[in-house]
Amino acid sequence: MKIALVFIFGFLVGITSVNLAVINSSDKEKKLIKMAEVAYTSNSIKSIQSIQNNSDKPLMRDGNNHKSAAHNKLDDNNFSTAKSLIKTFKADTDLLNSEQFLDLSYLARKDIRIANLIKQTILASDLNEEKSALLKVLSSINKPETLNFGIEMLKDPDLENKKLAIKLLSSIPMSKGTPQISHALITASYHESSPELISAVITQFEHYEFDQETKNEIAERLQYFTESENSLIQAKAIDGLVQIADPYTIQDTIKEFIYDSNERVKISAISAVFHLELSLLDDEIISILTQIIEDPNTSQSTRNIAVAALDVHRE
């Protein structure tokens, strides 16, 4: 009896590509027949999930692509399944790298309607945890539509959505979409007033390789922010500037801000010495660093950085 059943199922599985690994040993024959019949007649993700749920096993995927076991036709059942998975994220956002996460990511990659549903849910949600979890699903898709969605979110009047947009854009590989991302970030730098968001934008400038023209434009924006009344923005701008500016601009920035009364800004200026060419470490900068080290009012953290900056160039 068992041999006959396995033969029948083997014939059907050649058509449906259903994996036997999802079946429990108990009552195996009946489940094999049932699974084969459902897969053969409908090929729908909903039907296969129903059987697999009974087996207490996760959906099967092919290799490293994390493909769902039901990867034949994408139909309305897929859309319904995606809706259910999104509701699961609403109920429990701690699902990253879970079976639900992989299933929803796979469906969104295969069906643009599902990706759009995720986007709509993100924009409509009031829960930052839910938005963040679904955003990670989108970032795993890595398609042009994901890049465009991140850029559009960056224009959203809602501050939290803008923060999420930067997270999404930061997840996109540098080799993809860099011109669009740099343009969006530069544009955002002209229109934002939130110190937190401006700092996030500046941080993103450090993650990409730009052509010289773009570097010059970014450097101009960062120099503008070094004059900000907000010390966090000032410090971030100095940190960003030394990554892309020419050597003489770095030298001037060090000299301008190394005496700053705000310790955060001063530390950024001292740290810029690490990026300075040895030939530009002149007597003036050495003298200033020595004074900072010897000043009894200098904090230990600032003194340690000043010592390290001098030591690096002495080696």
Coordinates of C-alpha atoms in Angstrom, one line a residue:
M1 CA 0.0 0.0 0.0
K2 CA 2.8 2.4 1.0
I3 CA 4.7 1.7 -2.2
A4 CA 1.7 2.4 -4.3
L5 CA 1.0 5.7 -2.5
V6 CA 4.6 6.9 -2.9
F7 CA 4.5 6.0 -6.6
I8 CA 1.3 8.0 -7.1
F9 CA 2.6 10.9 -5.2
G10 CA 5.9 10.8 -7.0
F11 CA 4.1 11.2 -10.3
L12 CA 2.1 14.2 -9.0
V13 CA 5.1 15.8 -7.4
G14 CA 6.9 15.9 -10.7
I15 CA 4.2 18.4 -11.8
T16 CA 3.8 20.4 -8.6
S17 CA 7.4 20.4 -7.2
V18 CA 6.0 20.0 -3.6
N19 CA 8.6 19.1 -1.0
L20 CA 8.0 15.9 1.0
A21 CA 9.9 17.4 3.9
V22 CA 6.9 19.3 5.2
I23 CA 5.0 16.1 6.1
N24 CA 4.9 14.7 9.6
S25 CA 5.4 10.9 10.0
S26 CA 1.9 10.5 11.6
D27 CA -0.9 9.6 9.2
K28 CA 1.6 10.2 6.4
E29 CA -0.1 8.5 3.6
K30 CA -3.4 10.4 3.9
K31 CA -1.6 13.7 4.0
L32 CA 0.6 12.9 1.0
I33 CA -2.5 12.1 -1.0
K34 CA -4.3 15.2 0.2
M35 CA -1.3 17.5 -0.5
A36 CA -0.7 16.1 -3.9
E37 CA -4.4 16.6 -4.8
V38 CA -4.5 20.1 -3.6
A39 CA -1.2 21.1 -5.3
Y40 CA -2.2 19.5 -8.5
T41 CA -5.7 21.1 -8.7
S42 CA -5.0 24.6 -7.5
N43 CA -1.3 25.4 -7.1
S44 CA -2.3 28.2 -4.7
I45 CA -0.3 29.3 -1.8
K46 CA -3.3 29.4 0.4
S47 CA -4.1 25.7 -0.1
I48 CA -0.5 24.6 0.4
Q49 CA -0.1 26.7 3.5
S50 CA -3.2 25.1 4.9
I51 CA -1.7 21.7 4.6
Q52 CA 1.6 22.7 5.9
N53 CA 0.1 24.4 8.9
N54 CA -1.3 21.0 9.8
S55 CA 2.2 19.5 9.7
D56 CA 3.6 22.1 12.1
K57 CA 6.4 22.8 9.6
P58 CA 7.4 26.1 7.9
L59 CA 6.9 26.9 4.3
M60 CA 9.6 25.4 2.2
R61 CA 11.8 27.7 0.0
D62 CA 14.3 26.9 -2.8
G63 CA 18.0 27.5 -2.0
N64 CA 19.2 30.9 -1.0
N65 CA 16.4 32.8 -2.7
H66 CA 14.0 32.0 0.1
K67 CA 11.3 31.1 -2.4
S68 CA 7.9 29.9 -1.0
A69 CA 6.8 26.4 -1.6
A70 CA 3.9 27.8 -3.5
H71 CA 5.9 29.6 -6.2
N72 CA 3.9 28.6 -9.2
K73 CA 1.1 31.1 -9.9
L74 CA 0.6 34.4 -8.2
D75 CA -3.1 34.8 -7.9
D76 CA -5.7 36.4 -5.7
N77 CA -5.0 33.8 -3.0
N78 CA -1.4 35.2 -2.8
F79 CA -2.8 38.6 -2.2
S80 CA -5.1 37.3 0.5
T81 CA -2.2 35.5 2.1
A82 CA -0.1 38.7 2.0
K83 CA -2.9 40.6 3.8
S84 CA -2.9 38.0 6.5
L85 CA 0.8 38.2 6.9
I86 CA 0.7 42.0 7.2
K87 CA -1.9 41.6 9.9
T88 CA 0.5 39.3 11.7
F89 CA 3.1 42.1 11.6
K90 CA 0.5 44.3 13.2
A91 CA 0.0 41.8 16.0
D92 CA 3.6 41.0 16.5
T93 CA 6.4 43.2 15.0
D94 CA 9.2 41.0 16.4
L95 CA 9.1 38.8 13.3
L96 CA 12.2 39.8 11.4
N97 CA 13.9 36.8 9.8
S98 CA 10.9 34.7 10.8
E99 CA 9.0 32.5 8.4
Q100 CA 6.3 35.2 8.1
F101 CA 9.0 37.7 7.1
L102 CA 10.5 35.5 4.5
D103 CA 7.0 34.6 3.0
L104 CA 5.9 38.2 2.8
S105 CA 9.3 39.3 1.3
Y106 CA 9.0 36.6 -1.3
L107 CA 5.4 37.5 -2.2
A108 CA 6.2 41.2 -2.4
R109 CA 9.1 40.5 -4.8
K110 CA 6.9 38.5 -7.1
D111 CA 3.7 40.6 -7.1
I112 CA 3.8 44.4 -7.4
R113 CA 0.3 44.6 -5.9
I114 CA 1.6 43.1 -2.6
A115 CA 4.6 45.5 -2.5
N116 CA 2.2 48.4 -3.0
L117 CA -0.1 47.1 -0.2
I118 CA 2.9 47.1 2.1
K119 CA 3.7 50.7 1.1
Q120 CA 0.1 51.8 1.8
T121 CA 0.2 50.0 5.1
I122 CA 3.4 51.8 6.1
L123 CA 2.0 55.2 5.2
A124 CA -1.3 54.6 6.9
S125 CA 0.1 53.1 10.1
D126 CA 0.4 54.9 13.4
L127 CA 2.8 52.3 14.8
N128 CA 6.5 53.0 14.3
E129 CA 7.4 49.4 15.1
E130 CA 5.0 48.1 12.5
K131 CA 6.3 50.6 9.9
S132 CA 9.9 49.7 10.7
A133 CA 9.2 45.9 10.4
L134 CA 7.4 46.3 7.1
L135 CA 10.1 48.7 5.8
K136 CA 12.6 45.9 6.3
V137 CA 10.4 43.7 4.1
L138 CA 10.5 46.3 1.4
S139 CA 14.3 46.8 1.7
S140 CA 14.7 43.0 1.1
I141 CA 13.0 43.5 -2.3
N142 CA 15.7 45.7 -3.7
K143 CA 13.9 46.9 -6.8
P144 CA 13.7 50.4 -8.4
E145 CA 10.2 50.8 -7.0
T146 CA 11.7 50.5 -3.5
L147 CA 14.2 53.3 -4.2
N148 CA 11.4 55.5 -5.6
F149 CA 9.3 54.9 -2.5
G150 CA 12.1 55.8 -0.2
I151 CA 12.7 59.1 -2.1
E152 CA 9.0 59.9 -2.0
M153 CA 8.8 59.2 1.7
L154 CA 11.7 61.6 2.3
K155 CA 9.3 64.3 1.0
D156 CA 6.5 63.3 3.4
P157 CA 5.6 66.0 5.9
D158 CA 5.6 63.5 8.7
L159 CA 9.0 63.5 10.4
E160 CA 8.8 59.8 11.4
N161 CA 8.2 58.8 7.8
K162 CA 11.2 60.8 6.8
K163 CA 13.4 59.0 9.3
L164 CA 12.1 55.7 8.0
A165 CA 12.8 56.9 4.4
I166 CA 16.5 57.4 5.3
K167 CA 16.6 54.0 6.9
L168 CA 15.2 52.5 3.7
L169 CA 17.6 54.4 1.4
S170 CA 20.5 53.4 3.6
S171 CA 19.7 49.8 3.0
I172 CA 20.0 50.1 -0.8
P173 CA 23.5 49.0 -2.1
M174 CA 25.8 51.9 -3.1
S175 CA 26.0 50.5 -6.6
K176 CA 22.3 51.1 -7.1
G177 CA 20.5 54.4 -7.2
T178 CA 23.4 56.6 -5.9
P179 CA 22.6 59.6 -8.2
Q180 CA 18.9 59.6 -7.2
I181 CA 19.7 59.1 -3.5
S182 CA 22.3 61.9 -3.4
H183 CA 20.0 64.3 -5.2
A184 CA 17.2 63.4 -2.7
L185 CA 19.4 63.9 0.3
I186 CA 20.9 67.2 -1.0
T187 CA 17.4 68.5 -1.6
A188 CA 16.2 67.4 1.8
S189 CA 19.2 69.3 3.4
Y190 CA 17.8 72.5 2.0
H191 CA 14.3 72.1 3.4
E192 CA 14.6 70.4 6.7
S193 CA 14.7 72.1 10.1
S194 CA 14.8 69.0 12.4
P195 CA 18.3 68.6 13.9
E196 CA 17.8 64.9 14.2
L197 CA 16.8 64.5 10.5
I198 CA 19.5 66.8 9.2
S199 CA 22.1 64.8 11.2
A200 CA 20.7 61.6 9.7
V201 CA 21.0 63.1 6.2
I202 CA 24.6 64.2 6.8
T203 CA 25.4 60.7 8.1
Q204 CA 24.1 59.2 4.9
F205 CA 26.4 61.4 2.8
E206 CA 29.3 59.4 4.3
H207 CA 27.9 56.0 2.9
Y208 CA 28.1 56.7 -0.8
E209 CA 30.7 57.3 -3.4
F210 CA 30.0 60.5 -5.4
D211 CA 31.4 62.1 -8.5
Q212 CA 33.4 65.2 -8.0
E213 CA 30.6 67.6 -8.9
T214 CA 28.3 66.0 -6.4
K215 CA 31.0 66.0 -3.8
N216 CA 31.5 69.7 -4.2
E217 CA 27.8 70.4 -3.8
I218 CA 27.7 68.2 -0.7
A219 CA 30.8 69.9 0.7
E220 CA 29.1 73.2 0.2
R221 CA 26.0 72.1 2.2
L222 CA 28.2 70.6 5.0
Q223 CA 30.2 73.9 5.3
Y224 CA 26.9 75.7 5.7
F225 CA 25.9 73.3 8.5
T226 CA 29.2 73.8 10.3
E227 CA 27.8 77.3 11.2
S228 CA 24.6 75.9 12.7
E229 CA 23.5 77.0 16.1
N230 CA 22.9 73.3 17.0
S231 CA 26.1 71.7 18.2
L232 CA 25.0 68.2 17.1
I233 CA 24.5 69.4 13.5
Q234 CA 27.9 71.3 13.6
A235 CA 29.7 68.2 14.8
K236 CA 28.1 66.0 12.3
A237 CA 28.8 68.4 9.5
I238 CA 32.5 68.5 10.4
D239 CA 32.6 64.7 10.5
G240 CA 31.0 64.5 7.1
L241 CA 33.1 67.3 5.6
V242 CA 36.4 65.6 6.3
Q243 CA 35.2 62.6 4.4
I244 CA 34.8 64.3 1.1
A245 CA 36.5 67.8 1.3
D246 CA 39.8 68.7 -0.2
P247 CA 42.8 68.7 2.1
Y248 CA 43.0 72.5 2.5
T249 CA 39.3 72.7 3.5
I250 CA 39.9 70.0 6.1
Q251 CA 42.9 72.0 7.5
D252 CA 40.8 75.2 7.6
T253 CA 37.9 73.4 9.3
I254 CA 40.3 72.1 12.0
K255 CA 41.7 75.5 12.8
E256 CA 38.3 77.1 12.8
F257 CA 36.6 74.7 15.3
I258 CA 39.3 73.2 17.4
Y259 CA 38.9 76.0 20.0
D260 CA 35.1 75.7 20.0
S261 CA 33.5 76.0 23.4
N262 CA 31.3 73.0 22.8
E263 CA 33.1 69.8 23.5
R264 CA 31.2 67.8 20.9
V265 CA 32.3 70.2 18.2
K266 CA 35.9 70.4 19.5
I267 CA 36.2 66.6 19.5
S268 CA 35.0 66.5 15.8
A269 CA 37.6 69.1 14.9
I270 CA 40.4 67.2 16.7
S271 CA 39.2 64.0 15.1
A272 CA 39.5 65.6 11.7
V273 CA 43.3 65.6 12.2
F274 CA 43.2 61.9 11.5
H275 CA 42.1 62.7 8.0
L276 CA 44.7 65.5 7.4
E277 CA 47.7 64.9 5.2
L278 CA 50.9 64.9 7.1
S279 CA 52.3 67.8 5.0
L280 CA 49.4 70.0 6.2
L281 CA 49.9 69.2 9.9
D282 CA 51.6 72.5 10.5
D283 CA 53.1 74.0 13.7
E284 CA 49.9 75.9 14.5
I285 CA 47.8 72.8 14.7
I286 CA 50.5 70.9 16.6
S287 CA 50.7 73.8 19.1
I288 CA 46.9 73.9 19.6
L289 CA 46.8 70.1 20.2
T290 CA 49.6 70.4 22.7
Q291 CA 47.8 73.1 24.6
I292 CA 44.6 71.0 24.7
I293 CA 46.6 68.1 26.1
E294 CA 48.3 70.2 28.8
D295 CA 45.3 72.2 29.7
P296 CA 44.0 70.9 33.2
N297 CA 40.5 71.9 32.2
T298 CA 40.4 69.6 29.2
S299 CA 38.2 66.5 29.7
Q300 CA 39.9 63.2 29.6
S301 CA 38.1 62.0 26.5
T302 CA 39.1 65.2 24.6
R303 CA 42.7 64.8 25.8
N304 CA 42.9 61.2 24.7
I305 CA 41.7 62.1 21.2
A306 CA 44.2 64.9 21.0
V307 CA 47.1 62.6 22.1
A308 CA 46.0 60.0 19.6
A309 CA 45.8 62.5 16.8
L310 CA 49.4 63.6 17.4
D311 CA 50.7 60.1 17.8
V312 CA 49.2 59.0 14.5
H313 CA 51.2 61.6 12.6
R314 CA 54.4 60.9 14.6
E315 CA 54.4 57.3 13.6

